[in-house]
XYZ file of C-alpha atoms in Angstrom:
605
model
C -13.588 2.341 -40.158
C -15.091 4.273 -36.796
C -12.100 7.019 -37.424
C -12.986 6.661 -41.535
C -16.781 7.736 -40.503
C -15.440 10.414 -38.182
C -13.491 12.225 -40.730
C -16.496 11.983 -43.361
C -18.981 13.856 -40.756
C -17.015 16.361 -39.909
C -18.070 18.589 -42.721
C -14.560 19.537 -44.242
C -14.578 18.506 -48.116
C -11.230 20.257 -48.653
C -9.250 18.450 -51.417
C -6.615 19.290 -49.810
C -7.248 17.387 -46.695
C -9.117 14.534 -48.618
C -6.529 11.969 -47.780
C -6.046 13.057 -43.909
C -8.543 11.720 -42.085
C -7.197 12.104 -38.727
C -7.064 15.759 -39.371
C -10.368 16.261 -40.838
C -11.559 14.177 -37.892
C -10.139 16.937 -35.457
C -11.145 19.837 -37.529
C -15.061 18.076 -37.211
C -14.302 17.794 -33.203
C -13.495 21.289 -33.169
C -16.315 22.762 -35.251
C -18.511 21.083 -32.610
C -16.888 22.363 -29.497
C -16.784 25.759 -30.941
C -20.735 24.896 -31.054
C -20.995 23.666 -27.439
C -18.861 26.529 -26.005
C -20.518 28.821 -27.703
C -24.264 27.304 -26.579
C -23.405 26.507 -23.303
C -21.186 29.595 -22.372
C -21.447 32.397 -25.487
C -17.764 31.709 -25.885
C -16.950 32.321 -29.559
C -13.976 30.150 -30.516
C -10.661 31.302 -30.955
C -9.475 30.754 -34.146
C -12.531 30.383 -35.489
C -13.976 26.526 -36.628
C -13.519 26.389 -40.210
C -16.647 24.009 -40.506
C -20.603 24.537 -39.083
C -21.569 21.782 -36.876
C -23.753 20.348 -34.020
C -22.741 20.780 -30.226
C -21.820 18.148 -28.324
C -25.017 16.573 -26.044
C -22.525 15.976 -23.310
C -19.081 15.250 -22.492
C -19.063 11.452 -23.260
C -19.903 12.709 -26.818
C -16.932 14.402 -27.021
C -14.535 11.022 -25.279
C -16.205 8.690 -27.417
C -14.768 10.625 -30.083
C -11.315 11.097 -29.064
C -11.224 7.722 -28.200
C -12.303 6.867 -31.781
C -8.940 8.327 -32.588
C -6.965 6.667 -29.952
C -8.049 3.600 -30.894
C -7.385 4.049 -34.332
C -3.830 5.291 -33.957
C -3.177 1.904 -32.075
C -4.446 -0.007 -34.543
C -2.044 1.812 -37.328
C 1.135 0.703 -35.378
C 0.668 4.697 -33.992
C -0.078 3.872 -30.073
C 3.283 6.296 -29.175
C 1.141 9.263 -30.071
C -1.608 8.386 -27.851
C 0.079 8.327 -24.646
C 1.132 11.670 -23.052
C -1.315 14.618 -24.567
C -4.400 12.769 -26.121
C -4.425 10.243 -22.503
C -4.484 13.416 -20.714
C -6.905 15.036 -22.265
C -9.496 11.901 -22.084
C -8.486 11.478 -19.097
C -9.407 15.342 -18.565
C -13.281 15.141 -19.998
C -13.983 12.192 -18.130
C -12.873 13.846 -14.678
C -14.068 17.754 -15.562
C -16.845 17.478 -18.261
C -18.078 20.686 -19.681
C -18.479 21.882 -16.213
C -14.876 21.688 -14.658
C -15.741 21.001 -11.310
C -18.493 19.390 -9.091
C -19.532 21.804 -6.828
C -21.560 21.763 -3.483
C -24.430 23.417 -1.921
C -24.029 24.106 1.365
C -26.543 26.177 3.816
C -27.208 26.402 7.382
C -30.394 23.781 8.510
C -31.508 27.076 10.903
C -31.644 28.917 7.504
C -34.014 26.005 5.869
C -36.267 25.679 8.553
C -37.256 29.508 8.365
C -37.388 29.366 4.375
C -40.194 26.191 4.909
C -42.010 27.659 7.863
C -42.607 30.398 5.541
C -43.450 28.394 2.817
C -46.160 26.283 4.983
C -47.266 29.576 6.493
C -48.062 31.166 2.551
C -49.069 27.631 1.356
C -51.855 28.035 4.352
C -50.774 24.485 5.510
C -49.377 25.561 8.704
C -49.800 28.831 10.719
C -46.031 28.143 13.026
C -43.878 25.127 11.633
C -41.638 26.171 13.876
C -43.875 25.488 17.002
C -43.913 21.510 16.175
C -42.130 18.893 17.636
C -39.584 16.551 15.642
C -42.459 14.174 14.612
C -44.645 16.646 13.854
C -42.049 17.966 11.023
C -41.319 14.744 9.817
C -45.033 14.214 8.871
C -45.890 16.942 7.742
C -42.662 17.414 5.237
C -43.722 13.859 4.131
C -47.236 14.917 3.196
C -45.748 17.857 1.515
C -43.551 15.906 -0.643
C -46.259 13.407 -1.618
C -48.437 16.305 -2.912
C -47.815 18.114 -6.556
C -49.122 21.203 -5.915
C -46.459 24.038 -4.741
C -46.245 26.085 -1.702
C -44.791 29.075 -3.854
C -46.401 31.791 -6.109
C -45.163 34.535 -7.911
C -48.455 36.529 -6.263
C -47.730 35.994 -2.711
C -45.216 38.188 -0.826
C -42.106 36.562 0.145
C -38.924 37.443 2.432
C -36.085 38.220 1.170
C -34.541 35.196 2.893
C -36.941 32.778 0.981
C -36.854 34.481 -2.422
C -32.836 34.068 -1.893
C -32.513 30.715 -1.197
C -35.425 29.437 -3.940
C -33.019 31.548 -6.433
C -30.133 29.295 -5.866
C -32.087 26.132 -6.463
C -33.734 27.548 -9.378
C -30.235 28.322 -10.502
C -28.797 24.941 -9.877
C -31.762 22.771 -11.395
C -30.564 25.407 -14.906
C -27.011 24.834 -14.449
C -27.383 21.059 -14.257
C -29.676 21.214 -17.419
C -27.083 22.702 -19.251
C -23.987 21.329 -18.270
C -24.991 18.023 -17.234
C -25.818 16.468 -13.711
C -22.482 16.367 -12.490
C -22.229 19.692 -11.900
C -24.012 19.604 -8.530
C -24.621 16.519 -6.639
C -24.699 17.288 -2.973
C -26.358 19.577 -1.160
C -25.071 19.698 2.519
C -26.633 20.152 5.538
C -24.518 22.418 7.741
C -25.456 22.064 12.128
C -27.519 19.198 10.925
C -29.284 17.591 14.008
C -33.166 15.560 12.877
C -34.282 14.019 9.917
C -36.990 16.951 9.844
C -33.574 18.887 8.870
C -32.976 16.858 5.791
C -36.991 16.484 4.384
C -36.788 20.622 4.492
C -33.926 20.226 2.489
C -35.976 18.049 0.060
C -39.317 20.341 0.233
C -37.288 23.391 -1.018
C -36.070 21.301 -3.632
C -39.494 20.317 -4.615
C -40.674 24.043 -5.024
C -38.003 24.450 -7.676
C -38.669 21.452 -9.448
C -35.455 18.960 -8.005
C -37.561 16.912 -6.319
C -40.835 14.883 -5.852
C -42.042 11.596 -3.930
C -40.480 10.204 -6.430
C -36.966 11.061 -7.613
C -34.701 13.564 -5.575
C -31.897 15.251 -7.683
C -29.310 15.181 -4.758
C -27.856 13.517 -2.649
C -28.955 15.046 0.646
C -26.174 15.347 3.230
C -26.181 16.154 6.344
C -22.993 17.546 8.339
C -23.121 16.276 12.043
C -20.819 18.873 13.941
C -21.452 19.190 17.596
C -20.465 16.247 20.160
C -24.046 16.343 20.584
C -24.968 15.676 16.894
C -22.366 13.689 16.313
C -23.235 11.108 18.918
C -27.238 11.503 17.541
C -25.935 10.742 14.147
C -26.715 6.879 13.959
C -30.034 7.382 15.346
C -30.701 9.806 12.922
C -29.694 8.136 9.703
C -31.202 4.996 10.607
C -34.368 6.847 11.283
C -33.724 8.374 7.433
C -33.130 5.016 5.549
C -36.752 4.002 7.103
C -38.147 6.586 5.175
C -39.704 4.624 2.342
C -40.225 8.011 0.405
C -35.723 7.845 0.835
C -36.019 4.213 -0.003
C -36.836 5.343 -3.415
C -34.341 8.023 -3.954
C -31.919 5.622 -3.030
C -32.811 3.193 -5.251
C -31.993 5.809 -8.025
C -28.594 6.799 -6.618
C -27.710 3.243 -6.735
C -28.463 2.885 -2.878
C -25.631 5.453 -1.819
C -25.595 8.160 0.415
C -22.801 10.696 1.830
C -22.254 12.087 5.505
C -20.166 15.014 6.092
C -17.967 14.789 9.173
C -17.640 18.125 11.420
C -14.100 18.460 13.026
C -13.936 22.272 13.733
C -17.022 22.434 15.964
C -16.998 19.440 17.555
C -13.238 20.544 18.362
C -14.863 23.594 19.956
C -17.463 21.910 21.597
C -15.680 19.306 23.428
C -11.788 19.684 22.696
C -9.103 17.741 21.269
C -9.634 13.899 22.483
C -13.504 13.621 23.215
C -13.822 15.286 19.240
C -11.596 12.685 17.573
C -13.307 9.867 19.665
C -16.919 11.048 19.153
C -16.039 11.085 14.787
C -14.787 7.898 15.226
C -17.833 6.619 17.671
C -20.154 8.478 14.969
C -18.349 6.788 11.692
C -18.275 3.540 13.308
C -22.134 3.125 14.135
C -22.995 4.735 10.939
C -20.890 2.417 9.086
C -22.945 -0.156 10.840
C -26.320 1.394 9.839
C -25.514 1.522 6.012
C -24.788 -1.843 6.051
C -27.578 -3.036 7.827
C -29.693 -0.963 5.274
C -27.897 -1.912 2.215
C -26.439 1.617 1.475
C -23.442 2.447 0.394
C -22.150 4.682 2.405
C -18.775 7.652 2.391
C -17.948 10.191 4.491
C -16.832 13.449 3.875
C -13.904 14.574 6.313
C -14.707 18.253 6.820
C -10.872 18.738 8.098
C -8.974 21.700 8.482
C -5.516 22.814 8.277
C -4.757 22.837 12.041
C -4.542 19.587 14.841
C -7.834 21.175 16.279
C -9.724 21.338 12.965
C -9.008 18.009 12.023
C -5.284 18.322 10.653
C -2.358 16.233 10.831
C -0.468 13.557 8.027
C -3.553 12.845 6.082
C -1.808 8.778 5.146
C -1.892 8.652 9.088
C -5.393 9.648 9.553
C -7.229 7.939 6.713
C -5.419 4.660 8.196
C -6.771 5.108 11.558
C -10.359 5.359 10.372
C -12.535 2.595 11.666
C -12.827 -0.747 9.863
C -15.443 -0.671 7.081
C -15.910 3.374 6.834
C -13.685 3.743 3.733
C -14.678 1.549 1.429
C -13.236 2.683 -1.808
C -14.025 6.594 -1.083
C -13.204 8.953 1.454
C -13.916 12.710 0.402
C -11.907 15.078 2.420
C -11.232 18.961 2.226
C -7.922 20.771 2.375
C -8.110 24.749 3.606
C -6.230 27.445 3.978
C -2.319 27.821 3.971
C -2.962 23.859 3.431
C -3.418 23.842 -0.368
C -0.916 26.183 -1.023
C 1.960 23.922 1.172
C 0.509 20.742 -0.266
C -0.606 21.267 -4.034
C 1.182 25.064 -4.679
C 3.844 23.117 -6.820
C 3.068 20.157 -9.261
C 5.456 17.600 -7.933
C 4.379 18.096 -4.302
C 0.831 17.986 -5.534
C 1.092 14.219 -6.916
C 2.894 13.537 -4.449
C -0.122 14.545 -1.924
C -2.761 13.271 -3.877
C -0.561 10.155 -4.418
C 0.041 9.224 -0.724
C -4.233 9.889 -0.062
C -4.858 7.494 -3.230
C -2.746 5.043 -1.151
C -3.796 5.210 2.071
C -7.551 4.978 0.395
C -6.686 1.951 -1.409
C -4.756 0.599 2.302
C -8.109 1.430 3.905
C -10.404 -0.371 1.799
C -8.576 -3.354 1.246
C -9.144 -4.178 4.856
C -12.893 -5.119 5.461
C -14.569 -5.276 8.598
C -14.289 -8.656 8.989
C -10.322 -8.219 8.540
C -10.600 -5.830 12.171
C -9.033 -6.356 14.661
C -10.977 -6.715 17.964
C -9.941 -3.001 19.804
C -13.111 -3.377 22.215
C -10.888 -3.403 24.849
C -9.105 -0.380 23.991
C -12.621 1.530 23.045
C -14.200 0.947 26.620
C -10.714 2.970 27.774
C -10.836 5.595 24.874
C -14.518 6.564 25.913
C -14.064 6.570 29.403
C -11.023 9.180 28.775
C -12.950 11.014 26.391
C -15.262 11.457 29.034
C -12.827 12.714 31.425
C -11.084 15.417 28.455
C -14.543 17.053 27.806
C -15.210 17.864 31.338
C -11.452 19.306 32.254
C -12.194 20.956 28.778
C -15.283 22.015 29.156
C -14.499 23.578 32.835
C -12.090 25.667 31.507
C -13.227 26.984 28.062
C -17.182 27.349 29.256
C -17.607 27.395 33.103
C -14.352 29.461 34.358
C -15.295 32.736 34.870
C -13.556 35.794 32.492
C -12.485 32.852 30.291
C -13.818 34.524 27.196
C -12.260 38.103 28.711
C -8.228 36.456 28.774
C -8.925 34.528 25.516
C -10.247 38.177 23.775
C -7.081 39.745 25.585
C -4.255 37.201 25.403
C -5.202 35.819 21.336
C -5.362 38.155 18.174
C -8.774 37.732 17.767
C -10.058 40.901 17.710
C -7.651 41.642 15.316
C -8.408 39.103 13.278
C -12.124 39.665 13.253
C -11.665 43.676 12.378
C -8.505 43.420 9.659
C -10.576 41.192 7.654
C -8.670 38.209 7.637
C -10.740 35.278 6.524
C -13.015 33.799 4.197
C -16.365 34.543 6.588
C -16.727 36.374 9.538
C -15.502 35.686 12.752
C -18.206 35.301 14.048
C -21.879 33.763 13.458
C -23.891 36.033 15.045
C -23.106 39.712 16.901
C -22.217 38.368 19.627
C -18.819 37.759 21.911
C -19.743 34.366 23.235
C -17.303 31.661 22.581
C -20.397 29.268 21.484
C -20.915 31.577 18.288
C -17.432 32.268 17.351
C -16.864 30.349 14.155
C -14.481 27.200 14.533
C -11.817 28.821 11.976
C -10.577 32.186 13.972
C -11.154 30.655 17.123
C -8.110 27.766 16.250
C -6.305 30.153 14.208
C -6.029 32.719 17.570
C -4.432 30.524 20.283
C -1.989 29.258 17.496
C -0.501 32.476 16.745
C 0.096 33.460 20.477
C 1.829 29.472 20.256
C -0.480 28.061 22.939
C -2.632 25.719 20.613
C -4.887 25.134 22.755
C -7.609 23.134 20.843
C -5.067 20.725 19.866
C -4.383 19.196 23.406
C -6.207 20.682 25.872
C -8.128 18.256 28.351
C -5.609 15.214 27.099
C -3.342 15.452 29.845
C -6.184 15.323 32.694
C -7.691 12.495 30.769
C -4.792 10.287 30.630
C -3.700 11.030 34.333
C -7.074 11.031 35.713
C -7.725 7.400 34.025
C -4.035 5.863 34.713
C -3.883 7.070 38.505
C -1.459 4.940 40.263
C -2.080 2.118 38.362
C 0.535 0.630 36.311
C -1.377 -2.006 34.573
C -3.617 1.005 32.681
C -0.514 2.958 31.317
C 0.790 -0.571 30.056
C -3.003 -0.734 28.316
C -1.826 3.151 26.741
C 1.360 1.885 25.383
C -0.444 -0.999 23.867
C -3.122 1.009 22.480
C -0.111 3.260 20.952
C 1.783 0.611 19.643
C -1.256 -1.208 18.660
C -4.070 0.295 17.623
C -3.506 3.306 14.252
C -6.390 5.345 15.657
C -4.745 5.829 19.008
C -1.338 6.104 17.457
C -2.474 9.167 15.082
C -4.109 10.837 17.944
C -1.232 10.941 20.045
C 1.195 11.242 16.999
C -0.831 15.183 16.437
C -0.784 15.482 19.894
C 3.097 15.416 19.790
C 2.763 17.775 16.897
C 1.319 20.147 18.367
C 2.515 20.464 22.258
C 6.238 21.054 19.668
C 4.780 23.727 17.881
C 3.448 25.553 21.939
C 6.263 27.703 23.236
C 4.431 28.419 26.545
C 7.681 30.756 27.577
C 6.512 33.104 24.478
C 2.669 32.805 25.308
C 3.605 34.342 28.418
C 4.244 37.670 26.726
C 0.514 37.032 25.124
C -1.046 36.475 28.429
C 0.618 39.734 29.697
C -1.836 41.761 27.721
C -4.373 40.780 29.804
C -5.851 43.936 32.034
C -6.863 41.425 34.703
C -3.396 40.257 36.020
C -5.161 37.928 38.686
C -7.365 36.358 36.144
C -4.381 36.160 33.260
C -2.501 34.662 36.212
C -4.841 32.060 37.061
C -6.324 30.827 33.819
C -2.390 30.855 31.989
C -1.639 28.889 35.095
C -3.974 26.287 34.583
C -3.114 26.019 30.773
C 0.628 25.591 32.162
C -0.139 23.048 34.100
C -2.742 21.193 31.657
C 0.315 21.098 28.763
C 2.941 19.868 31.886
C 0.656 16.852 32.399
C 0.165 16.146 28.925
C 3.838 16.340 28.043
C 4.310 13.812 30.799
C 2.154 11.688 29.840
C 3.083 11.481 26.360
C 6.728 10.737 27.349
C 4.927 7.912 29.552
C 3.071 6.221 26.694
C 5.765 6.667 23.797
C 8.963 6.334 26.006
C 9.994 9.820 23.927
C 12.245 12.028 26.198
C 11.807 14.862 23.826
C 9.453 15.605 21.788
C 8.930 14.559 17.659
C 11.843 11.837 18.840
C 9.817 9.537 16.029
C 9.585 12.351 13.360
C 13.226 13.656 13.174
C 12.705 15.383 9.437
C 9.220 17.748 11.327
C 12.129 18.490 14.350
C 14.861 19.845 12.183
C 12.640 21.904 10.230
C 11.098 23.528 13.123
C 14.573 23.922 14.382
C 15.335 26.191 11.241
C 12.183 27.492 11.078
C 11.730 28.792 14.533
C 14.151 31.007 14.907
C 13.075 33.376 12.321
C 9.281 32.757 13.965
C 9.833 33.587 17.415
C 10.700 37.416 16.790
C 7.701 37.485 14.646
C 5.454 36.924 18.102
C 7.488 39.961 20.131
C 6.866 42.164 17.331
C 3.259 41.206 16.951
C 2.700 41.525 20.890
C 4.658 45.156 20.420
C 1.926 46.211 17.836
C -0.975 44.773 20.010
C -0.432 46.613 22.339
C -0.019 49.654 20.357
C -3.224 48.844 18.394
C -5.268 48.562 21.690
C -4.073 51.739 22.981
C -5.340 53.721 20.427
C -2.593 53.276 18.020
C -4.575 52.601 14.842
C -2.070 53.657 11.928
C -1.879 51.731 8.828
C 1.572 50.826 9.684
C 0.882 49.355 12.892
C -2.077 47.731 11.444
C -0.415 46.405 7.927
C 2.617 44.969 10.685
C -0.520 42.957 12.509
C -1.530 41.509 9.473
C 2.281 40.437 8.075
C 3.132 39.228 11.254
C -0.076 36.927 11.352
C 0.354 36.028 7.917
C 4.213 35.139 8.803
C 3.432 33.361 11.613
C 0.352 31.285 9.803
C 3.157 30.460 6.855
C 6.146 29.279 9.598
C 3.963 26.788 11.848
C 1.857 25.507 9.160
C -1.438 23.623 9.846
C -2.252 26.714 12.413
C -5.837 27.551 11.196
């Protein structure tokens, strides 16, 4: 009967087609996506609908309809015809709408507090915003958010800055209207360190009409990415849920709320060890927080291809998550060479996105309450992480010329002036290591095959904190064996010291002008990798390295042999390049050879 009234709506009367109601159904269904696409994006249908009709109001419109017809085929002994192409493409509007896909907004807090200081400043609320403390902010966002009137006129001069960023909101709040809600429903924090950082957030959203004291159309999310603001995190969202102004935007979200998870810059910041411990430290309190606070709460794994952004077997690191922090969502990204390795062919891709459904669904099953008690091996973890970001810290901030060898012995000026990349280099004009974005800076020590953000600082910790002491390496095997955090930390680390020829990196460090300097600092790397090779072979009672991964060894025994000449050439036209050699041959060689190496060790940037 529903597929009976379907076919008489649909505004064919054909004779013709008078006893097919299936297909005068279909032809109705057309007519009114023709409509929609046509309304929504002035896409005129091609061939043309043969009947006038309404749009669609939304996608679940259009699924009720199909579904109309799968049900009906099921019912006439017909269900063969609904699996395969009609499945798919219910499947298809329920996943991608009208809109395809949900997308982000994603801006720099530094960027949002000038846009509101401006605002306050035009609004005559506040002369310098920017001059207040962190309570300050908070209540005077508040107030702002409780009061209808705007801080924005079409009469008062604004920056270009301000004008930019209300533009984008606008432009969102129009999108959503027409293609439904779905189409936007984060917008992310990035260097998020206060609350005051999220409530600016909110007030721009109020100017354009996304938010009041009393809905919010986002879901705000901050993205914790320093050691600093990582380990200020739980303070911070616990501070948030207290808000009673959030209390009510929760309520309409159905009490949830996403975090987004730095790994790049809080590689940076503190290296390898003390990065992966301080994510874990951060999801682990949070976790606690939510719960406390009845929210809901998933994190978002900003991860990147390499070891030191966050890469690795993604089965192995969703597993070694702490207890609670995926419950039934994780949201991760892939980057780079990443998506093309993983996803660039379709068998491969459900493979991937098979073996991340799985270790969600692993994850989840196991509540906190299932845990076991790793207390033990935590008290070790963060007294080693302790020890990493010092020897880590010594080296990449507080040894002098560090930032001259790195310039010299990596591609990175290279990098930064061939235009390889999504965003620049760097963050601001400057050459200091702190503003150099996460990306290059990873990407550069892999293709001179030291790595070095992908074990640096592990070796001293593990030495430092076992010292003569045999009863503390037993605790490291046990936390190996034992404990799926530890074992996927050490499990990259492995990885990665494979993927170092240090023999090769040699030839990098070469290219230094300072000899004594290149000397000195490649000497300390030498011996940094030395002690963490030893200690690996200590903990996993590997000889050789990848001795538990034999399929990664023999294919980087095939692969590196065709990968090693690629690093003497691109050394050859380094040096070429920085002597004044600037021909389009020499530089198109640069940029195959970094694109061949990127492609041969895989997860590099």
């Amino acid at each position: 009967a529903e597929l009976q009234t379907l076919a008489d709506a649909s505004g064919d009367d054909s004779p013709h087609r008078a006893n097919e109601p299936y297909r005068r159904a279909i032809i109705g269904m057309y007519g009114r996506i023709a409509q929609t696409a046509a309304d929504l994006c002035g896409v005129a249908a091609v061939p043309a609908s043969l009947v006038v009709a309404l749009p669609y109001l939304n996608a679940d419109e259009l699924a009720r309809d199909l579904n109309t017809i799968a049900d009906s085929l099921k019912a006439n002994n017909s269900a063969a015809l609904v699996h395969g192409r009609l499945n798919h493409l219910i499947e298809a509007v329920h996943v991608f709408g009208f809109h395809l896909a949900t997308i982000d907004l994603r801006q720099n807090s530094e960027v949002h507090e000038v846009c509101v200081a401006e605002l306050l400043k035009n609004g005559a609320v506040h002369e310098d915003y920017l001059a207040l403390n962190e309570d300050q902010r908070c209540e005077l966002l508040l107030n702002e958010l409780h009061n209808p009137r705007l801080l924005s006129s079409p009469w008062l001069a604004q920056s270009e800055q301000l004008i930019g960023e209300l533009a984008i909101f606008n432009k969102a709040r129009e999108l959503r209207a027409r293609f439904g809600e779905r189409l936007i429903e984060q917008a992310i924090i990035s260097k998020a360190t206060s609350v005051s950082d999220m409530l600016e957030v909110a007030l721009m959203m109020k100017e354009t009409g996304l938010a009041s004291s009393q809905f919010c159309a986002f879901d705000i999310v901050p993205l914790f990415e320093t050691i600093e603001d990582l380990q200020a995190a739980p303070e911070v969202m616990e501070a948030w849920f207290k808000i009673p102004v959030v209390q009510t935007w929760l309520n309409q979200r159905a009490r949830t709320q996403e975090v987004m998870l730095g790994y790049s810059d809080s590689n940076k910041d503190g290296g390898f060890l003390t990065s992966n411990w301080s994510l874990y430290e951060a999801q682990q309190a949070l976790t606690k927080i939510a719960l406390a606070a009845d929210v809901s709460m998933s994190f978002f794994h900003g991860r990147g291809g390499s070891v030191g952004r966050g890469g690795g077997p993604s089965y192995e690191a969703i597993l070694a998550q702490p207890a609670g922090s995926v419950a039934g969502r994780i949201r991760l990204t892939e980057q780079g060479e990443v998506i093309g390795a993983k996803y660039g062919d379709p068998d491969l891709g459900l493979r991937n996105l098979e073996t991340l459904v799985a270790a969600g669904l692993e994850t989840s099953a196991a509540t906190t309450s299932d845990a076991h008690d790793w207390r033990e091996f935590e008290v070790a973890m963060r007294d080693m992480s302790d020890l990493s970001f010092k020897a880590y810290r010594k080296l990449v901030y507080e040894t002098d010329g560090f930032t001259e060898f790195f310039r010299a012995a990596t591609p990175i000026n290279e990098i930064a002036q061939l235009n390889i990349g999504s965003r620049p280099s760097a963050r601001k004009p400057s050459m200091r290591i702190e503003d150099l974005r996460a990306i290059p800076w990873v990407f550069s020590w892999s293709q001179a095959r030291i790595m070095l953000p992908g074990w640096y600082g592990v070796g001293s910790a593990f030495t430092t904190w076992v010292g003569d002491d045999a009863a503390r390496l037993q605790v490291l095997r046990d936390m190996y064996t034992g404990w799926p955090f530890f074992k996927s930390v050490i499990s990259n680390v492995d990885m990665i010291l494979s993927k170092t020829d240090l023999a090769i990196a040699s030839r990098y460090a070469e290219m230094v002008a300072d000899k004594d300097l290149s000397a000195r600092i490649f000497g300390e790397i030498v011996n940094e990798w030395t002690r963490t090779f030893d200690m690996l072979q200590k903990i996993t009672g590997q000889a050789v390295l990848l001795s538990d991964n034999p399929t990664l060894a023999r294919s980087l025994r095939n692969r590196l042999p065709y990968l090693d000449p690629l690093n003497h050439l691109q050394v050859e036209l380094l040096k070429r390049y920085r002597a004044g050699d600037e021909s389009i041959e020499v530089q198109n060689g640069i940029h195959i050879a970094i694109n061949g190496l990127a492609a041969g060790l895989r997860n590099s940037g």
